[in-house]
Every structure is written in C-alpha cells, then in structure tokens.
Short mmCIF file of C-alpha atoms and ligand atoms in Angstrom, two decimals:
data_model
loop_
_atom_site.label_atom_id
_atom_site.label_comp_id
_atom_site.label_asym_id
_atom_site.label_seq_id
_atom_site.Cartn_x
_atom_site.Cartn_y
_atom_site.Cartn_z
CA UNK A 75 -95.88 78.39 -156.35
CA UNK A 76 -94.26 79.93 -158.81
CA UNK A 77 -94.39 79.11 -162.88
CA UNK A 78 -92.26 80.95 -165.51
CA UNK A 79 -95.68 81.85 -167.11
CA UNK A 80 -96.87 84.24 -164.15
CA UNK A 81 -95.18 87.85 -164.38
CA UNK A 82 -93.66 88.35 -160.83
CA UNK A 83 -91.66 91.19 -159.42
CA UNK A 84 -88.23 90.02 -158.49
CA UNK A 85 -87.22 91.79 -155.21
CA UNK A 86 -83.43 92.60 -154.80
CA UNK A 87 -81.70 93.31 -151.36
CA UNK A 88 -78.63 95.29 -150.65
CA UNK A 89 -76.23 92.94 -148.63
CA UNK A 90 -74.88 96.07 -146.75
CA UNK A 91 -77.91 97.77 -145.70
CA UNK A 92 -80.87 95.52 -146.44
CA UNK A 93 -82.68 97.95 -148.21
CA UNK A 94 -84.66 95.74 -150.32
CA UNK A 95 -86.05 97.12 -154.00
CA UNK A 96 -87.80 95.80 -157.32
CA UNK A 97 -85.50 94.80 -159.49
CA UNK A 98 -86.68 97.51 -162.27
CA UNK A 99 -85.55 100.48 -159.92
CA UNK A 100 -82.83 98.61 -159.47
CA UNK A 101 -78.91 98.68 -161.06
CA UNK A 102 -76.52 96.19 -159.87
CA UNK A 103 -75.33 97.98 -156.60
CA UNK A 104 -77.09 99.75 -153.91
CA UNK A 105 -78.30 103.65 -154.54
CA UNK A 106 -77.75 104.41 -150.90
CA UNK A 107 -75.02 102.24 -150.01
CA UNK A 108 -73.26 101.37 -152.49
CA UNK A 109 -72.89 97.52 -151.68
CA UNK A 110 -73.58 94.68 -153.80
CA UNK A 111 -77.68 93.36 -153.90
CA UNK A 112 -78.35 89.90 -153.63
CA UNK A 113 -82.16 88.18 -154.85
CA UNK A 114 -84.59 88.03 -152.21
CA UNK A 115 -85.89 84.23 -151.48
CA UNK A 116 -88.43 83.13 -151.09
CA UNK A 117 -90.47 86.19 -152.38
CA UNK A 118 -92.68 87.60 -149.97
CA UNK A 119 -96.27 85.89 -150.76
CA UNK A 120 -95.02 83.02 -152.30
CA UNK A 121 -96.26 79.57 -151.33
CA UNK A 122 -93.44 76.73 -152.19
CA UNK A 123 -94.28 72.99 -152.45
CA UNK A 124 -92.57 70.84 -149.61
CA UNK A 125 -89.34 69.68 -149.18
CA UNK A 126 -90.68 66.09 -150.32
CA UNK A 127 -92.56 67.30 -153.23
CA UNK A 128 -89.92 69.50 -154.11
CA UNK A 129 -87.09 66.60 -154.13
CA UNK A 130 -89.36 64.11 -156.10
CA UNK A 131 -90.43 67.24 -158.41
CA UNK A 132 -86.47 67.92 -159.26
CA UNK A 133 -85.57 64.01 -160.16
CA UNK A 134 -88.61 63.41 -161.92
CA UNK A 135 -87.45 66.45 -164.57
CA UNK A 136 -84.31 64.55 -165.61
CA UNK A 137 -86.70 61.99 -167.33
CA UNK A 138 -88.31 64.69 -169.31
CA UNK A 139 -87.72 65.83 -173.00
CA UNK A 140 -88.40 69.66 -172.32
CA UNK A 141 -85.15 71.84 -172.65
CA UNK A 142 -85.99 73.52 -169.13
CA UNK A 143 -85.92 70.30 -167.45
CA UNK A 144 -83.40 68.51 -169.10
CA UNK A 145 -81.00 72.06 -167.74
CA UNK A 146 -79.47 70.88 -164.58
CA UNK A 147 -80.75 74.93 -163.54
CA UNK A 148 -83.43 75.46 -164.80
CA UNK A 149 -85.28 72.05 -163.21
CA UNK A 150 -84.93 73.43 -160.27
CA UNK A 151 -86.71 76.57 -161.17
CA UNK A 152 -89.17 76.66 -157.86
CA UNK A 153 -85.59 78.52 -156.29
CA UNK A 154 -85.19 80.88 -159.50
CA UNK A 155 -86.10 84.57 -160.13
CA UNK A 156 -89.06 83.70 -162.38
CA UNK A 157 -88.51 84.89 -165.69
CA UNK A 158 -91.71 85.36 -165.99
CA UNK A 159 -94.34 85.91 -169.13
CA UNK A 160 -94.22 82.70 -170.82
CA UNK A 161 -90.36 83.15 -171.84
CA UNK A 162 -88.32 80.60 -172.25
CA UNK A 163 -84.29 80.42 -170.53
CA UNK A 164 -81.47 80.53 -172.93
CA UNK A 165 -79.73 77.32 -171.89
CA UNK A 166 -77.62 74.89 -172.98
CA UNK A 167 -78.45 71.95 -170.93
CA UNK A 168 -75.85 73.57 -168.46
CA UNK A 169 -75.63 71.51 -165.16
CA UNK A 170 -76.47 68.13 -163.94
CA UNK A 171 -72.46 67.54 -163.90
CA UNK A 172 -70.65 64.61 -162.24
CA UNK A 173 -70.09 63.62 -158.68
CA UNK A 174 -66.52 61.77 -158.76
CA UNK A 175 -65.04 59.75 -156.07
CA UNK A 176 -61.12 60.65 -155.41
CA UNK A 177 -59.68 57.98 -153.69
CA UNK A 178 -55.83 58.45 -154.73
CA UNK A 179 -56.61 62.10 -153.41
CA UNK A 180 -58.34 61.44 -150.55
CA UNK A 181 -55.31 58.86 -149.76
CA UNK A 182 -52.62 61.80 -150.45
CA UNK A 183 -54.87 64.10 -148.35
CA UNK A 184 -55.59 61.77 -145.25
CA UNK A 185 -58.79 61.76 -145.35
CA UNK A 186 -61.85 58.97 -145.79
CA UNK A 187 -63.71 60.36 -148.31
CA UNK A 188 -62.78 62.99 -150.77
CA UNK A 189 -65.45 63.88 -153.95
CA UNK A 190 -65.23 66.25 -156.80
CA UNK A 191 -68.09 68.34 -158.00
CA UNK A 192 -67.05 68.84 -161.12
CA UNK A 193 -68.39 72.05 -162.88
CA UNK A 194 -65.78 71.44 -165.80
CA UNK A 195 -67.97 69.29 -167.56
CA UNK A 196 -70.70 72.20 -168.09
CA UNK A 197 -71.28 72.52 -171.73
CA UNK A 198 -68.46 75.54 -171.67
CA UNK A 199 -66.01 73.99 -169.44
CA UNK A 200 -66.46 75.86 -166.35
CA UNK A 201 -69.12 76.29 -163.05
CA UNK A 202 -69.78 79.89 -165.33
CA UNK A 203 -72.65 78.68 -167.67
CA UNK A 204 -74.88 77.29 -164.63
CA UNK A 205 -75.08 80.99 -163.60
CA UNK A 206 -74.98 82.46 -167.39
CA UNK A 207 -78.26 80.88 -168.27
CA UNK A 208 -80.01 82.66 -165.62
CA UNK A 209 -78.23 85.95 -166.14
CA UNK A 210 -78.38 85.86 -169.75
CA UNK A 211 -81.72 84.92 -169.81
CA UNK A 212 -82.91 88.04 -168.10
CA UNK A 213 -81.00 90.11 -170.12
CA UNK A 214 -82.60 88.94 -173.37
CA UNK A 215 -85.81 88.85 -171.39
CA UNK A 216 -85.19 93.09 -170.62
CA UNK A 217 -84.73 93.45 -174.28
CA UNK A 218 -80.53 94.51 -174.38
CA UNK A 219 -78.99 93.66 -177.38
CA UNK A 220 -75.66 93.72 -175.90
CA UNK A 221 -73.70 92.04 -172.81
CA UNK A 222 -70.60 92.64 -171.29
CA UNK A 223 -67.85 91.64 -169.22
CA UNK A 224 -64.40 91.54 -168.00
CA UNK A 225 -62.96 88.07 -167.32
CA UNK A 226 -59.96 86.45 -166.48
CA UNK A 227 -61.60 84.20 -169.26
CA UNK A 228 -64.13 81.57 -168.52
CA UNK A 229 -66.81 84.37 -167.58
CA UNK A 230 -66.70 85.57 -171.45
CA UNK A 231 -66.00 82.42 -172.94
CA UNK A 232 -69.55 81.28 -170.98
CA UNK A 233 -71.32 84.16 -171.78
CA UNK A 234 -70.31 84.94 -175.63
CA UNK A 235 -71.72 81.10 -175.83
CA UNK A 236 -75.11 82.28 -174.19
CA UNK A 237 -75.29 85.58 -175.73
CA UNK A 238 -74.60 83.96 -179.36
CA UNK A 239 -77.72 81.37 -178.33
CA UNK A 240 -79.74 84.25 -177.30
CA UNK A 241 -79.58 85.99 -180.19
CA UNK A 242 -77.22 88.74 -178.49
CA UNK A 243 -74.04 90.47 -179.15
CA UNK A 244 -71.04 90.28 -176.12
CA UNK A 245 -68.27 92.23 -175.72
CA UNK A 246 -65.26 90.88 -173.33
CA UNK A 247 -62.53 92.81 -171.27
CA UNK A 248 -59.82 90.71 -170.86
CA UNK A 249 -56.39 91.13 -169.39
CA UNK A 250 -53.88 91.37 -172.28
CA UNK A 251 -51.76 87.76 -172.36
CA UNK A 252 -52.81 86.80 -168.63
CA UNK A 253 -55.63 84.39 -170.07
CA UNK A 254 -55.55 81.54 -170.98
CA UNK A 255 -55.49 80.53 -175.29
CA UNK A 256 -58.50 77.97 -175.06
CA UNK A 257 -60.39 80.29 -173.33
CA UNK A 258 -59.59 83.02 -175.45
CA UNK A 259 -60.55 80.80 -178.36
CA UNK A 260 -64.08 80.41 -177.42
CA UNK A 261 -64.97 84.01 -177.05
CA UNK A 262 -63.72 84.25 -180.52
CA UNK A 263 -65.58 81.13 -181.70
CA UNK A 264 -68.81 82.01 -180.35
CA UNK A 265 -69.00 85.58 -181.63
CA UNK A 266 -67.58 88.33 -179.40
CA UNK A 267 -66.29 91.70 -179.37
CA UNK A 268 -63.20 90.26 -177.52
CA UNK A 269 -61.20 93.14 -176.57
CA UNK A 270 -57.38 91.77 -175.06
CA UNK A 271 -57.06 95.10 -172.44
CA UNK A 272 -53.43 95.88 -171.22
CA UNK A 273 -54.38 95.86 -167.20
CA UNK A 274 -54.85 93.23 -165.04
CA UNK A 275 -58.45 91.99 -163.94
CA UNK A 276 -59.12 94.48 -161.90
CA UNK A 277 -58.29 96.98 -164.20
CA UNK A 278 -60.73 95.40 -167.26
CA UNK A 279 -63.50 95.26 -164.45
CA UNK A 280 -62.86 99.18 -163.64
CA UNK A 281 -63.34 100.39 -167.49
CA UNK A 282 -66.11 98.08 -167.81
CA UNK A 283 -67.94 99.15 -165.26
CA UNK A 284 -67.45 103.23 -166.77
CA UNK A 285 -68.64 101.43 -169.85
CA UNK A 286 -71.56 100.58 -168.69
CA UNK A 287 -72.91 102.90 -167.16
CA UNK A 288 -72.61 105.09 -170.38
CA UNK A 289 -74.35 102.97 -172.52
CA UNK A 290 -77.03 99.75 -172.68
CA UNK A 291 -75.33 97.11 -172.24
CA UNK A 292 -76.45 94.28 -169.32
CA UNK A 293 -73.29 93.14 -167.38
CA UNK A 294 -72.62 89.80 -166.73
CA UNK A 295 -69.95 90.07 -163.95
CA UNK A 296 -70.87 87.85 -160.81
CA UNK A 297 -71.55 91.46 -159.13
CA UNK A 298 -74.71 90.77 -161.19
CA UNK A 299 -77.06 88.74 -158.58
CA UNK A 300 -78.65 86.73 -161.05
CA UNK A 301 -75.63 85.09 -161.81
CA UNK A 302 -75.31 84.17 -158.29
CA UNK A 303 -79.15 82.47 -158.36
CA UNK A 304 -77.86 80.13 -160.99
CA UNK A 305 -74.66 79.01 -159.64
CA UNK A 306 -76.51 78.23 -156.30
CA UNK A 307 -78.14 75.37 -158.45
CA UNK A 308 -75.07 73.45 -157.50
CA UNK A 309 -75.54 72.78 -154.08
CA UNK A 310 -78.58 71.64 -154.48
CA UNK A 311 -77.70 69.30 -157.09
CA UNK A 312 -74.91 68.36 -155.11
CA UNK A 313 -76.95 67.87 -152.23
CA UNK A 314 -79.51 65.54 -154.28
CA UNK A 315 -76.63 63.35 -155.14
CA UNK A 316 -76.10 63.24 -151.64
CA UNK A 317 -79.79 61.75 -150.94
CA UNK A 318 -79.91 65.32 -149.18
CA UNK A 319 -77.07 64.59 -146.47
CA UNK A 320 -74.67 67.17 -146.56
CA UNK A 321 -71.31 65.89 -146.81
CA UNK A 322 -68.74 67.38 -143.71
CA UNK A 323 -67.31 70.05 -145.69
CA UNK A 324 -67.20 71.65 -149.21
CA UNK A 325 -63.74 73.37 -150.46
CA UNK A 326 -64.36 75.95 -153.07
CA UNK A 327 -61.87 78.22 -154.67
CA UNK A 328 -61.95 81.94 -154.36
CA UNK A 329 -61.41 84.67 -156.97
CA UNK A 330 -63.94 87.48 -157.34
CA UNK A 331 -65.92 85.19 -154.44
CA UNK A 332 -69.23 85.18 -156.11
CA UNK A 333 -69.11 81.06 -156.60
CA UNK A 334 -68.73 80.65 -152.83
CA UNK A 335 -71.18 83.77 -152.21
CA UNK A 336 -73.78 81.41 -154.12
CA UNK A 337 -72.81 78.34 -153.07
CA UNK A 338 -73.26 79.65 -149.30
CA UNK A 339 -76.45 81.68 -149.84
CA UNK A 340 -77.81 77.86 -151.29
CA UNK A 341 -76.95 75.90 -148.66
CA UNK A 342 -78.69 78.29 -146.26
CA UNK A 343 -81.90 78.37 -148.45
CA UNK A 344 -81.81 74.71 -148.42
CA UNK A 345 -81.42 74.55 -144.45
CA UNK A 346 -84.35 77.05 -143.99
CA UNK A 347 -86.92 75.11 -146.75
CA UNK A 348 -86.09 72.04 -144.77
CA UNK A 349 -84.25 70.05 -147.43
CA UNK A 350 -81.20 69.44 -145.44
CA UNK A 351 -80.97 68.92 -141.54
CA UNK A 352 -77.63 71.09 -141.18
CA UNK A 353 -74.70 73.38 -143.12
CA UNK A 354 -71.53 71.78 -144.45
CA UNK A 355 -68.59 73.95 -143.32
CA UNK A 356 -67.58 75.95 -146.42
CA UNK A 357 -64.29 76.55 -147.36
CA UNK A 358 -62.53 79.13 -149.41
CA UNK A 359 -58.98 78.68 -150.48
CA UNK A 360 -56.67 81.47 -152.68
CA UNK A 361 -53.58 81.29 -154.25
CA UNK A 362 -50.98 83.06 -151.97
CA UNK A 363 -50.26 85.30 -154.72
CA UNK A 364 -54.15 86.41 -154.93
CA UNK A 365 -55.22 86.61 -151.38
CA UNK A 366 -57.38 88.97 -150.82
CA UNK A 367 -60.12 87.26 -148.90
CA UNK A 368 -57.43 85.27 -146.76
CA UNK A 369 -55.60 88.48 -145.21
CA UNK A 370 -59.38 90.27 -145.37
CA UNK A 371 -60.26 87.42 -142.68
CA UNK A 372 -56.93 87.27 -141.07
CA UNK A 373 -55.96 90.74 -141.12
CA UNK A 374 -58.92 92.32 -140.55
CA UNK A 375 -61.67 90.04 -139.34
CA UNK A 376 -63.34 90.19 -142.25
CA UNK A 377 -64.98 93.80 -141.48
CA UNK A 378 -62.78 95.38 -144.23
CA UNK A 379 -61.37 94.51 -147.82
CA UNK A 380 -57.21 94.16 -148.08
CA UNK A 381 -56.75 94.76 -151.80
CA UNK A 382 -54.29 92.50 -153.09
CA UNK A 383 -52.01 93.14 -156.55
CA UNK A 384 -52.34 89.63 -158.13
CA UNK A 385 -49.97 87.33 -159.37
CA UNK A 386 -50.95 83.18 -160.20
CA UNK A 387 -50.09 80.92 -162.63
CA UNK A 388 -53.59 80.01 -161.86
CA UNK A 389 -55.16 82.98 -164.05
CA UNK A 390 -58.42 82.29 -163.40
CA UNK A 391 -58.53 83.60 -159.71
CA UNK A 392 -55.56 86.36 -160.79
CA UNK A 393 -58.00 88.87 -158.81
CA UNK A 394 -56.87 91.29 -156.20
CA UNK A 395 -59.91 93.43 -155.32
CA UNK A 396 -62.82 90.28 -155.21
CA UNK A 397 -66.23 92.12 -155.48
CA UNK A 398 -68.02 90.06 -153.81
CA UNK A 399 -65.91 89.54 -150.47
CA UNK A 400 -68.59 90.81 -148.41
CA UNK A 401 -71.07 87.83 -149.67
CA UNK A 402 -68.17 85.10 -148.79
CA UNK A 403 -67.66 86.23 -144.93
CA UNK A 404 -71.01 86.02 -144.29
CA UNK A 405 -70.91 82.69 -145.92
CA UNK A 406 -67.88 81.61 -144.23
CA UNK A 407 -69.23 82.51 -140.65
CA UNK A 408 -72.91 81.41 -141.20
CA UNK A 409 -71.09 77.49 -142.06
CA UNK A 410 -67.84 77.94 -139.97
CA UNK A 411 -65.98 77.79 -143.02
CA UNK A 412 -62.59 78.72 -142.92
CA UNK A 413 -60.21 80.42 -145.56
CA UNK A 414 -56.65 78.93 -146.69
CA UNK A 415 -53.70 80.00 -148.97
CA UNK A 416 -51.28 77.87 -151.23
CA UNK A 417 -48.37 78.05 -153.00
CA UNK A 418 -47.96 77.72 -156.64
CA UNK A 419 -46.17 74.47 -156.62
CA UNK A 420 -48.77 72.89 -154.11
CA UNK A 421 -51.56 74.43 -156.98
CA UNK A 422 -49.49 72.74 -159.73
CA UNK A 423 -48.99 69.21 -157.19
CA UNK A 424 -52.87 69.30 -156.41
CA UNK A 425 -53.44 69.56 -160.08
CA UNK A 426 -51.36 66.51 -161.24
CA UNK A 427 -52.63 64.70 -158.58
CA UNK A 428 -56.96 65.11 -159.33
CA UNK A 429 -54.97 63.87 -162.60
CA UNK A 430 -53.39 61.17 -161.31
CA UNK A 431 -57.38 60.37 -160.15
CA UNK A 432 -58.35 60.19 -164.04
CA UNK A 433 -60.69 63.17 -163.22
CA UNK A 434 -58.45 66.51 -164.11
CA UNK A 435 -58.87 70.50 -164.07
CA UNK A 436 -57.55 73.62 -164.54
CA UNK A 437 -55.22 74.89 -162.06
CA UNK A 438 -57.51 77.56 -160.06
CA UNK A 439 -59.49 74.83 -159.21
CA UNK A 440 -56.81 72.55 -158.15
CA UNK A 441 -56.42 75.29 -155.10
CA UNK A 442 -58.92 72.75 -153.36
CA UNK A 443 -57.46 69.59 -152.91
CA UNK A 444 -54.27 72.15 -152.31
CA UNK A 445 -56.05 73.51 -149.38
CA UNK A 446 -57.58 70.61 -148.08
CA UNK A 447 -54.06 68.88 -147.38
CA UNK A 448 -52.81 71.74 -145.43
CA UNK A 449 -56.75 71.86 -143.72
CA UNK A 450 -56.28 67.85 -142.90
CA UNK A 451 -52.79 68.92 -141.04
CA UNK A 452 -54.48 72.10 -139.54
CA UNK A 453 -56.95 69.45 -137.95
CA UNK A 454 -59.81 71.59 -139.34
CA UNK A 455 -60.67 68.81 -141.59
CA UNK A 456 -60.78 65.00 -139.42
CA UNK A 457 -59.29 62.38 -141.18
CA UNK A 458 -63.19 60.58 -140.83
CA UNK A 459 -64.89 63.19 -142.28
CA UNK A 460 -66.04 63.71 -145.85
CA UNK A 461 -65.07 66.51 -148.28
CA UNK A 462 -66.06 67.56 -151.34
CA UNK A 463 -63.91 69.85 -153.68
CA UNK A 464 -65.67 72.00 -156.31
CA UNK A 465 -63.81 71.38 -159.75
CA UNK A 466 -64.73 75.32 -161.24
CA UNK A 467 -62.91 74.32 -165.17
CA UNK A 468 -62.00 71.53 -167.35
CA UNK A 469 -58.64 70.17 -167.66
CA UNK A 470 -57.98 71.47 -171.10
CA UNK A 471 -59.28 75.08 -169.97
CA UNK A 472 -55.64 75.37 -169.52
CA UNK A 473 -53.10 73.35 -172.10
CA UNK A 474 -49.95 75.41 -171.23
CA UNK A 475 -50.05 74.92 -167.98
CA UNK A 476 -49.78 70.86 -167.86
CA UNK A 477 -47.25 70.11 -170.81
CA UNK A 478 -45.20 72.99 -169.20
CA UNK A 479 -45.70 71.18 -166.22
CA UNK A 480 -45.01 67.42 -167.61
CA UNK A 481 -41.99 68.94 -169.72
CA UNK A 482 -40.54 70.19 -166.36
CA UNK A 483 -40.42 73.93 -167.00
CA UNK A 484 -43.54 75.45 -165.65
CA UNK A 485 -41.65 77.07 -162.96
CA UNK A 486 -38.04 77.53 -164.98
CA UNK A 487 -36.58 80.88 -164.22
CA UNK A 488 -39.20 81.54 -161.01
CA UNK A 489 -38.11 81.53 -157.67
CA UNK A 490 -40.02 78.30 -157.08
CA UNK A 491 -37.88 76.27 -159.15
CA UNK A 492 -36.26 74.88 -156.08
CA UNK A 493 -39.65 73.81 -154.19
CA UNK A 494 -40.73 72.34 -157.96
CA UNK A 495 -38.41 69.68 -157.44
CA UNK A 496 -41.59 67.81 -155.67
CA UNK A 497 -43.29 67.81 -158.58
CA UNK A 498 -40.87 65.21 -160.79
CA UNK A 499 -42.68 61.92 -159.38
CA UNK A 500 -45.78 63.58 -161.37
CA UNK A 501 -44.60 64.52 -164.43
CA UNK A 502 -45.13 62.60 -167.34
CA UNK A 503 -42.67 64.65 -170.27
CA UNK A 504 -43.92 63.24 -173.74
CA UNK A 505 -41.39 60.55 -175.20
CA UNK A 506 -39.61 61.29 -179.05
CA UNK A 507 -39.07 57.68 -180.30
CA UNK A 508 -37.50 56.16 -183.31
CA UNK A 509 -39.91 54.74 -185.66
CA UNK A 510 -39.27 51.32 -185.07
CA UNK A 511 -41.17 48.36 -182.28
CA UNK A 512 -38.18 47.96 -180.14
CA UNK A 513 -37.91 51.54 -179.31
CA UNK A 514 -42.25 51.34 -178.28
CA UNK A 515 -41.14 48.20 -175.93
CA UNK A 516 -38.00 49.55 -174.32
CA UNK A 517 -39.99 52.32 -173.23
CA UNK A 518 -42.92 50.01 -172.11
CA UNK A 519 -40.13 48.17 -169.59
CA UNK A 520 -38.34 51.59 -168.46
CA UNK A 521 -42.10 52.56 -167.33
CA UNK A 522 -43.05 49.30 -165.96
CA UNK A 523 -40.10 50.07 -162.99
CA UNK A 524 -41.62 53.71 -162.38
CA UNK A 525 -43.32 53.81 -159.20
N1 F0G B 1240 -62.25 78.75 -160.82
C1 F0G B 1240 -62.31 79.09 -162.11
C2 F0G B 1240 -61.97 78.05 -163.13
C3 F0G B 1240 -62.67 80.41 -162.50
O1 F0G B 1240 -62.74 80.72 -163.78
C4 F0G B 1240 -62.96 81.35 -161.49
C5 F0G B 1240 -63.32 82.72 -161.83
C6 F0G B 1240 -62.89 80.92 -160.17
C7 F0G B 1240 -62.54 79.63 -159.85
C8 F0G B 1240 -63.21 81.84 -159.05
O2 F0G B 1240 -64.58 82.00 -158.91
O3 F0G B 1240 -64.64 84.46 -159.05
O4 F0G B 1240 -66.61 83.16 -158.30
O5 F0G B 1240 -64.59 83.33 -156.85
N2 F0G B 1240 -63.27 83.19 -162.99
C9 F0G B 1240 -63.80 84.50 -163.38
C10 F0G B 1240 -63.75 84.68 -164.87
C11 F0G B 1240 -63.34 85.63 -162.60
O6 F0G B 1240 -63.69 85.81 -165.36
O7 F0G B 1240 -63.82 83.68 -165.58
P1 F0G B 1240 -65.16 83.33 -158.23
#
C-alpha cells in the first residue's frame, strides 16, 4: 500500500497515445503526441487494501486530529500520487463539503430526487482547492518557488491561497474586466502577481503557456494532471455519502472540462477497485454562448475540437478552446453521459431557483439544474430517477450578478431582455423605506400576498 513516507515514482500516461512515462521526464503534455497526460492508477506493483478496508479506513480519518485526515483529499490518500519522502500536503482542510437535498428544484425540474454537491463551501469558494492541494503540493515538493496560471478567476484565487500557505509566490493571467471582483479580490488578498491581461481566457492561457516554458515556474492549469487526481476526491466523497450507491446521474458543468475529466476518471477507478457496483451517467452542460464540447459531440462526434469564441455572463466557463475536451468524451461515453446547452436567462432562472432552495451559487454552476430541466423534457433523465448537480462556486463568488439580477437589469440592453421577463417571479429588488414602523409593516403585508 502506499504511505506518503515511501518515495515512489509517479507514472504519467498520454491520453492520446498511451505512451506512459515517469513523471520527472515528464512536462505537462506528451513529447510525441502532443496530447494531454493523465496519472496512471493504480501504479504498477502496488498492492491496495480492499474495498471494505478502504471505506472504513476513509470514515474513520474524519475523527482524527491530523491535518491530512481532517482534508476531505488528502484522507483518501490510498488513490493519490504519493508525495512521497515524509512531506507533508499543503492543505487547507479543503473538501469534505455538503450533500444538500433540493426539493423546490427537484419539484421545478420533475424529478424525485435532486442533490447538490456543493464544492462552494471549499475553504476558497470553489471545487478548485480540492485539486490545488494536490497540485500545489507537488510543486513545493519539486522545489519551484513560483506558480502560475491563467483563470477566468477561481483557479488563481485557489491557488494564490495555496501558494501563499506553501510558502510560494503565484502569478495569475486573467482576462481584463471578464472576472469576477470577489474573485479578483482574493488573488490580491492572498499575495499574487495578479496580472488583469486584455484577451479573453484563451488568450491568458496562450501567453502563459510561452511563459512557462521560458522560465521555472510550475503551472497550475487543470492541463496539469495532478490537479485532476485531487478533484477526483469528489466522487468518492460523494459516493461515501451515498453509502457507495451511485445516484442515477451526476450533472457537472463544463468549461476547460478538466472537473468532469476527473470526476469521470473517479468514478471509473471506483468501479474497477470494487467500491461501487456500476457508473452514474455523467453529464456535461455549457452555456450556449461557450459551447465547445456540445457542438465537439454534436458536430463532430467528439473525434475533433470545434473552437468556440466565448461569450457568458457566467465568466467562469467563458472558455472557447477547453483543453481538456479529449478527457470529457471519453468520460461521457465510458458513463453514457450526455452533453447539453442553455441559455443565459435559463443560467440566471436555475440560479435564483438553487436560491430559492436556501443553498445558492455562482452562475456557471447554476448551468446544472439549467440542463437538467431541459434533460427531464429530453426524457434522458426519468422523472424516478435521482440526480445530483455539482455546485463548482459559492454564491457570493459572484455579487454583480444576483443584485443585477434582483434589481431587474442583468440583461438591460441585451437581446435577452425579452425572454428575461421569466425571471420577475424570482427577483427580490431591495426595498428603500422611510425610517419609520409603518413603512417596515406595509411592506410585511404587500409580501405576505406574493406568491
Ligand atoms: N464552475 C466554476 C465555478 C468554475 O470556476 C469553472 C472553471 C468551471 C465550473 C468549469 O470547470 O474548467 O474544469 O470544466 N473555472 C476555471 C478558472 C477555468 O480559471 O477558475 P472546468
């Protein structure tokens, strides 16, 4: 079994040709190919415990006081790249978030069970640090003083947090004015070269990667695969929530596609340690304006990327060239996932709505409970079955968006202020009242007759 005190060789393969190498010969995409690599598990030679012992072993860490085991990642570290040589993870007790039952949403959606997963309530805000700790923790461990990435902003605001903890300096690429403020705020808060680039996404993740490759710095896109190891810890926390029953389908939204690319690659690990008896069907859904992996699947079968130029209110997954689309097909086909699209008012519905539940998020991963209504009337998902939606960021990742939203203007001046009208019944505008007790209780009656 493995232990973070033996020194191991982590093995990486390429996901296009399967040429498999040490990690130390090694950069982040293949030398022949030119694909993306992906960590090889279970490393050949290495005995793991079974499923039962490895269940029991996972719950019994949540009672313990070491910082390892109290991380919702790193306590299930038997399905980690060993770090190896007695070091120790940077981590911020990232993980072990919520399981939420949505029954308003499941009502709206038609369906009998609907849960959230709710990766906004990592210590950051966002599914981001459950794959930082791993990532940045192998970075310190290969001695770099610097990290790097681009971001449409919870990426850097996750790993100037880790890289501050780890006693290392960050530098962000983000798109100039296309992020959001709170998420701009924590890069600045925890330390970072935070550079506000005028491009898009894909244009911060092009200089970056010329940046990188002229000087030492480790980068901490989720084109790096140990990102990906971290973020699978989710399904199978998930999946221990679920006594180890998958639920009928999981809904994740897509943007650069490594969340789903992990997600996937854990649920198959799981199915082939013996953990769980079958897949979930995993879904991917995009905003229409920032499809690439949709018309990738519909246009092409999935055999060849369709760049997209982006355009979302949900900034997060503003991303038209997703690295890691090539990891997501294989994870839609191996679960017979499907991929969806919505519109910005159905985002900005879906949002108000996981409100409305007295859970929240931000608005890229609001795409979810989007995509599952137009799933339910697809038939795809059955009105018996059970769902859960991956909540990627915290409500207050995004401010702007929801009092523009409750004031009524979020979409003023777009062509979708016509669909908006939909929206009303959900928004809440804040009152202006006259200082005085009768103004507080004529307000109290006018509400009392909302629906
Ligand atoms: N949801 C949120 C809240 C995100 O921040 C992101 C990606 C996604 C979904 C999409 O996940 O890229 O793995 O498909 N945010 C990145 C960033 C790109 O820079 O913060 P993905």
């Amino acid at each position: 079994m493995s232990t973070s005190t033996q020194t191991v060789q982590v093995l990486l393969r390429c996901v296009g040709c399967g040429r498999v190498t040490l990690v130390d010969e090694s950069g982040l995409t293949c030398a022949v190919c030119g694909n993306l690599l992906e960590v090889l598990f279970p490393l050949p030679g290495f005995e793991l415990p079974d499923a039962a012992t490895l269940k029991s072993l996972w719950l019994k860490r949540r009672t313990s006081r070491s910082a390892e085991d109290q991380s919702g990642v790193w306590r299930f570290r038997e399905i980690l790249p060993p770090l190896g040589g007695g070091q120790s993870p940077i981590t911020l007790r990232e993980g072990n978030t919520p399981l939420y039952e949505l029954s308003l949403c499941a009502r709206i959606a038609g369906v009998r069970q609907v849960f959230a997963k709710h990766q906004g309530m990592n210590p950051t805000g966002s599914f981001k640090d459950t794959g930082m700790t791993v990532a940045a923790s192998f970075a310190r461990k290969d001695g770099f003083r610097w990290v790097a990435c681009a971001s449409t902003g919870n990426t850097s605001a996750s790993m100037a947090a880790y890289a501050a903890r780890g006693g290392m300096k960050s530098l962000v690429l983000i798109p100039e004015g296309k992020i959001s403020w709170s998420k701009l705020s924590q890069a600045l808060e925890y330390g970072a070269v935070t550079c506000q680039v005028k491009t898009d996404f894909d244009g911060c993740m092009r200089i970056l990667n010329e940046v990188v490759s002229r000087m030492p710095i480790y980068l901490l896109n989720s084109i790096n695969p140990f990102r990906l190891e971290g973020q699978k810890t989710v399904a199978f926390e998930l999946m221990e929530q679920f006594d180890w029953q998958p639920p009928d389908h999981v809904i994740v939204p897509g943007g650069n596609l490594g969340n789903s690319s992990a997600l996937g690659k854990a649920f198959l690990e799981m199915k082939d340690l013996g953990l769980i008896s079958g897949l979930p069907k995993i879904s991917v859904i995009q905003a229409e304006g920032a499809n690439a992996l949709v018309r990738t699947v519909r246009e092409k079968g999935g055999k060849e990327l369709v760049s997209v130029h982006a355009e979302t209110l949900a900034t997060a997954i503003r991303i038209g060239n997703p690295a890691s689309w090539k990891k997501a097909v294989r994870v839609l086909e191996a679960s017979s996932g499907t991929v969806e699209q919505v519109s910005e008012v159905e985002i900005a519905l879906a949002k108000a709505e996981i409100g409305a539940d007295g859970i929240g998020c931000e608005p890229a991963s609001a795409v979810t409970l989007a995509g599952l209504k137009k799933l339910v009337k697809q038939g795809f998902v059955k009105a018996g079955d059970s769902v859960v939606l991956v909540l990627t960021g915290h409500l207050l990742k995004d401010p702007d968006f929801t009092l523009k939203f409750h004031r009524g203007d979020l979409f003023e001046g777009t062509p979708h202020e016509k669909d908006a009208r939909v929206l009303v019944p959900r928004q809440r505008a804040p009152i202006v009242l006259d200082a005085s007790v009768d103004a507080v209780l004529r307000t109290l009656e006018a509400a009392e007759k909302r629906p």
